[in-house]
Coordinates of C-alpha atoms in Angstrom, one line a residue:
X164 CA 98.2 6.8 15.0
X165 CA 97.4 4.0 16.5
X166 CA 94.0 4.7 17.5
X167 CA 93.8 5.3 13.5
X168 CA 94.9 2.2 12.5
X169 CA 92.2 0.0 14.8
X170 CA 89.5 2.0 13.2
X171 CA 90.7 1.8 9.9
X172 CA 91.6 -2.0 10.3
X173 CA 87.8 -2.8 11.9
X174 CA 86.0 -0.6 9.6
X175 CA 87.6 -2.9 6.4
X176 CA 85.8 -5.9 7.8
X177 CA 82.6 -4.4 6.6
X178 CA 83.4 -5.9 3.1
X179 CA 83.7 -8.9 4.3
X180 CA 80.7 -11.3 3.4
X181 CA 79.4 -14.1 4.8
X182 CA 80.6 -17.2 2.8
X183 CA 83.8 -15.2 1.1
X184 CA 87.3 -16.4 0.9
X185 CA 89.6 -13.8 2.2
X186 CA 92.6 -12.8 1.9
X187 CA 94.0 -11.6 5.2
X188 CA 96.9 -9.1 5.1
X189 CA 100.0 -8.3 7.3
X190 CA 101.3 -5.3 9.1
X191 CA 100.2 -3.2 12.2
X192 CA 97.1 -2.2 10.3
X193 CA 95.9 -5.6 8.7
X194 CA 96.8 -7.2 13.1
X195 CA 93.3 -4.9 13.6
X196 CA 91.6 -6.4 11.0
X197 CA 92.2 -10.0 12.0
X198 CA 91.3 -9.1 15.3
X199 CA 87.9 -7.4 14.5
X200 CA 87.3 -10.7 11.9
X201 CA 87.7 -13.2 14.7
X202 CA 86.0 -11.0 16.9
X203 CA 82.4 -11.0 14.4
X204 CA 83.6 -15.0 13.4
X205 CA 83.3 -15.8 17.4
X206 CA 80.1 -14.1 17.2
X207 CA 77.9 -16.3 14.5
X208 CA 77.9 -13.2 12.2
X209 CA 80.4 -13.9 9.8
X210 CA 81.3 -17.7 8.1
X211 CA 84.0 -17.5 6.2
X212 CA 87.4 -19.1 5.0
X213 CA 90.9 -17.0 4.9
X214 CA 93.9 -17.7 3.4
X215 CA 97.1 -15.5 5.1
X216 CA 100.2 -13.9 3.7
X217 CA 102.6 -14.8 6.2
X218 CA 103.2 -17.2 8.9
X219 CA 102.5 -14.2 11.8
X220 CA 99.0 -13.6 10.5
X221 CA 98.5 -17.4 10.2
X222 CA 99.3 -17.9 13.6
X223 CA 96.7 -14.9 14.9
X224 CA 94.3 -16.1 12.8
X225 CA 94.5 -19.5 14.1
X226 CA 94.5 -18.3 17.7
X227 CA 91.0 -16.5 16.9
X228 CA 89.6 -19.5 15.5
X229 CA 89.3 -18.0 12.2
X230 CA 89.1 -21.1 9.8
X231 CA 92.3 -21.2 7.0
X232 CA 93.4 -22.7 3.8
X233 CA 96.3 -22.4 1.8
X234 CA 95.9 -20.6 -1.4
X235 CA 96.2 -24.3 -3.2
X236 CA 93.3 -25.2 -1.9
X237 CA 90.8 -22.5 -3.1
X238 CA 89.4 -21.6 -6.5
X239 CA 89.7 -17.9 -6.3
X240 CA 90.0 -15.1 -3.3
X241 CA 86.7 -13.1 -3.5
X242 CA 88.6 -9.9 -1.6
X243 CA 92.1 -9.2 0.0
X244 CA 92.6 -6.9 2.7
X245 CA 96.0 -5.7 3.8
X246 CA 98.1 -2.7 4.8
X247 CA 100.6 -0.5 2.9
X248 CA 103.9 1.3 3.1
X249 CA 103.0 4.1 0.9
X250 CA 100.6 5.2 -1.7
X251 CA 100.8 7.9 -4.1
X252 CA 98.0 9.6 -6.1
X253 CA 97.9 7.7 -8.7
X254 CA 97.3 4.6 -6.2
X255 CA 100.1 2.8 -6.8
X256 CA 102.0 1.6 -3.8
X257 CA 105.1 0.1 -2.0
X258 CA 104.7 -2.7 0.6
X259 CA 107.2 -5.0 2.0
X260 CA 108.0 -3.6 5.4
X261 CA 107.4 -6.3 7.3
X262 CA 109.3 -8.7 4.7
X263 CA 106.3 -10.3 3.2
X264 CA 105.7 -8.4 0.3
X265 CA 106.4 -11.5 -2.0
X266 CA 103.5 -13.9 -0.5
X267 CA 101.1 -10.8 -0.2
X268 CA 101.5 -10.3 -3.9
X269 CA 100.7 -13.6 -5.0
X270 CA 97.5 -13.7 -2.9
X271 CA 96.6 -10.1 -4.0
X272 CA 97.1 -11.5 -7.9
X273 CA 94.0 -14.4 -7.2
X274 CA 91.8 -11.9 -5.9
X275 CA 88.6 -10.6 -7.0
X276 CA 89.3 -7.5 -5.2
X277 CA 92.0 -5.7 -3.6
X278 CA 91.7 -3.2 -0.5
X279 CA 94.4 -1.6 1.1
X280 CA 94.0 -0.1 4.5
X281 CA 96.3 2.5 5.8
X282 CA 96.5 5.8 8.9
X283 CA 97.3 9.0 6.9
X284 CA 101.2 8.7 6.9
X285 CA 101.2 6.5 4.1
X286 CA 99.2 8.8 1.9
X287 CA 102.7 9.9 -0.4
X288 CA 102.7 12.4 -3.3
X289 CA 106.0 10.1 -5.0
X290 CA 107.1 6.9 -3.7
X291 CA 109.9 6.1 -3.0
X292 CA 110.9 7.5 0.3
X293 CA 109.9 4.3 2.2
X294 CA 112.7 1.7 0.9
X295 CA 112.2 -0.1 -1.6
X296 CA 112.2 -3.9 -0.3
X297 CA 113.4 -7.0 -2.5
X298 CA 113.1 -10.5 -1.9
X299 CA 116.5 -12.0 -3.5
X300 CA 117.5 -15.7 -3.1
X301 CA 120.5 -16.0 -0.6
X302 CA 122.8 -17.4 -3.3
X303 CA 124.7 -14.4 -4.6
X304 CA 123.0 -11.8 -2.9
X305 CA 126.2 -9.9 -2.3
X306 CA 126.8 -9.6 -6.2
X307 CA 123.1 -8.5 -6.5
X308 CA 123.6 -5.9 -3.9
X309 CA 126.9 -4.9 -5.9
X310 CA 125.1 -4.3 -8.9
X311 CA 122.1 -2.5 -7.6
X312 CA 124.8 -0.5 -5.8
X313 CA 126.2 0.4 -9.1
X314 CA 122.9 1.6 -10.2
X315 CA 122.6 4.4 -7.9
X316 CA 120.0 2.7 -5.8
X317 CA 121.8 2.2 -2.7
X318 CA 120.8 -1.2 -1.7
X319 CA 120.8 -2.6 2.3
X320 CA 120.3 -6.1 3.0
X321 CA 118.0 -6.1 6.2
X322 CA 119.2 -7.0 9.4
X323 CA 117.2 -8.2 12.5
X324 CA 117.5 -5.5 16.0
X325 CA 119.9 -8.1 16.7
X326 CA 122.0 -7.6 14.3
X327 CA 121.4 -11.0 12.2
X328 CA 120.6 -11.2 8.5
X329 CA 116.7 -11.1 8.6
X330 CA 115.0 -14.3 6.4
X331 CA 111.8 -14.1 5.0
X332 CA 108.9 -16.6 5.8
X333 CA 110.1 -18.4 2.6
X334 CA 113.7 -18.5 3.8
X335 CA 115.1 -15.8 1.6
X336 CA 116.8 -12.5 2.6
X337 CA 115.6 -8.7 2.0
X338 CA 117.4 -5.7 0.2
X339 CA 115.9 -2.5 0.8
X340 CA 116.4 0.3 -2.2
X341 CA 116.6 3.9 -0.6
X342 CA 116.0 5.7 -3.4
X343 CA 114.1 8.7 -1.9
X344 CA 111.9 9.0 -5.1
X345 CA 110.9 6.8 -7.8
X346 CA 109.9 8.9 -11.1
X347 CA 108.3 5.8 -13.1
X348 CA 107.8 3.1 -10.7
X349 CA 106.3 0.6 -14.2
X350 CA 110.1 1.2 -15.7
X351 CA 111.7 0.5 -12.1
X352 CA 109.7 -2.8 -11.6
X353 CA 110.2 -4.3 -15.0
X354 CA 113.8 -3.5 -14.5
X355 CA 113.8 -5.3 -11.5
X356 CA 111.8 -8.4 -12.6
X357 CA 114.4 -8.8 -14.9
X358 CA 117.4 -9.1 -12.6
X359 CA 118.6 -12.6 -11.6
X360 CA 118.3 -13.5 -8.1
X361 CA 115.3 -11.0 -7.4
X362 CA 112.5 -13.0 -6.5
X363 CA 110.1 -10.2 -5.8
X364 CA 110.0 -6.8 -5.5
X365 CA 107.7 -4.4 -3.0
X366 CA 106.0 -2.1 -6.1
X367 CA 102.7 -3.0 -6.1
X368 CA 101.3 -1.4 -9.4
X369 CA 97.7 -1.5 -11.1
X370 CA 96.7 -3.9 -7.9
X371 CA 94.3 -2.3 -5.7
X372 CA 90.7 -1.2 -6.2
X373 CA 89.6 0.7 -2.4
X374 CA 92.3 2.4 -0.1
X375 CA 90.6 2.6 3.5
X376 CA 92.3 5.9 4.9
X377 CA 92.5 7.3 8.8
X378 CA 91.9 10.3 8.6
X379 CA 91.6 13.2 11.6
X380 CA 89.8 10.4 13.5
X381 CA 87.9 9.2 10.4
X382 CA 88.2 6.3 7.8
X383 CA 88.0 8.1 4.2
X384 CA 87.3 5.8 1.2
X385 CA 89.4 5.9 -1.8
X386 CA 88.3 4.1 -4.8
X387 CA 91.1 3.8 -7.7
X388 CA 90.7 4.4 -11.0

């Protein structure tokens, strides 16, 4: 799988044009595709300017001499690359796993176009059996969790392997929704918006344009609707 991912994460860098702005993802997948991008950077082929998702991808990117702004100081993103928890058919998708689903969604927002890149595994018929993650403010979050507990959508804040409650880059906390399946994701996430204390949540609906897929030691392109 993760031979699948490198190939799939270095293929993506083939929409990358010199002179773009570019918005670089995070997750094991999008770690190949920074990698690859520094790599063609460090070789004269590419000049471009990137603006990250998360403090871990900023901090790669820097080491590979791959030149950054923050989103403030661009006009517009001409393409965002980035990885994905799953995807169903009708290409709409959950993200969030790694707890940045909230900055990746603003930079995906200002972007001309959206690409996902993903191994097979994410491929989903229904989503919803990868939790569900939420970025709620700290203050409260325990009532929050009560209600969504109420709703039959058994909420878990995230913890750290060491047991400590795990903070997003922008110093709030996670709650991950197992739900197992999510029948109308467009009714879920407007429900969601609308609770106080939810900053953001991972459905990422009506946002991408081209899924990158590795597949059986191939990348398959996907091109929504």
């Amino acid at each position: 799988m993760e031979s699948l991912k490198k190939q799939v994460g270095y293929a993506s860098v083939n929409y990358i044009k010199d002179g773009m702005t570019v918005g670089l993802g995070t997750g094991s997948t999008a770690y190949y595709m920074v990698e690859k991008l520094g790599q063609e950077i460090k070789k004269g082929n590419l000049n471009i300017t990137a603006v990250t998702t998360s403090k871990k991808t900023a901090e790669q990117a820097e080491s590979l001499g791959i030149p950054l702004k923050d989103l403030n100081e661009v006009d517009w993103i001409d393409v965002t690359i980035d990885g994905a928890d799953e995807i169903d058919p009708q290409f709409q998708g959950i993200k969030g796993g790694g707890g940045a689903h909230l900055i990746e969604k603003i930079v995906a927002s200002y972007s001309n176009q959206v690409i996902w890149i993903v191994d097979e595994s994410k491929m989903v018929n229904q989503l919803g059996d990868f939790p569900l993650p939420l970025e709620v403010i700290p203050f409260g979050h325990q009532k929050l969790e009560k209600i969504l507990q109420e709703k039959g959508y058994h909420p878990e804040t995230r913890l750290t392997k060491e047991g400590q409650l795990f903070t997003t880059d922008n110093d709030n906390f996670i709650i991950d929704l197992h739900l197992k399946n999510i029948t109308d994701p467009h009714a879920l996430a407007q429900e969601l918006s609308q609770l106080p204390g939810i900053v953001e949540h991972g459905l990422f609906l009506d946002m991408v344009d081209i899924v990158l897929v590795g597949r059986n030691g191939q990348v398959e392109t996907l091109k929504a609707p």
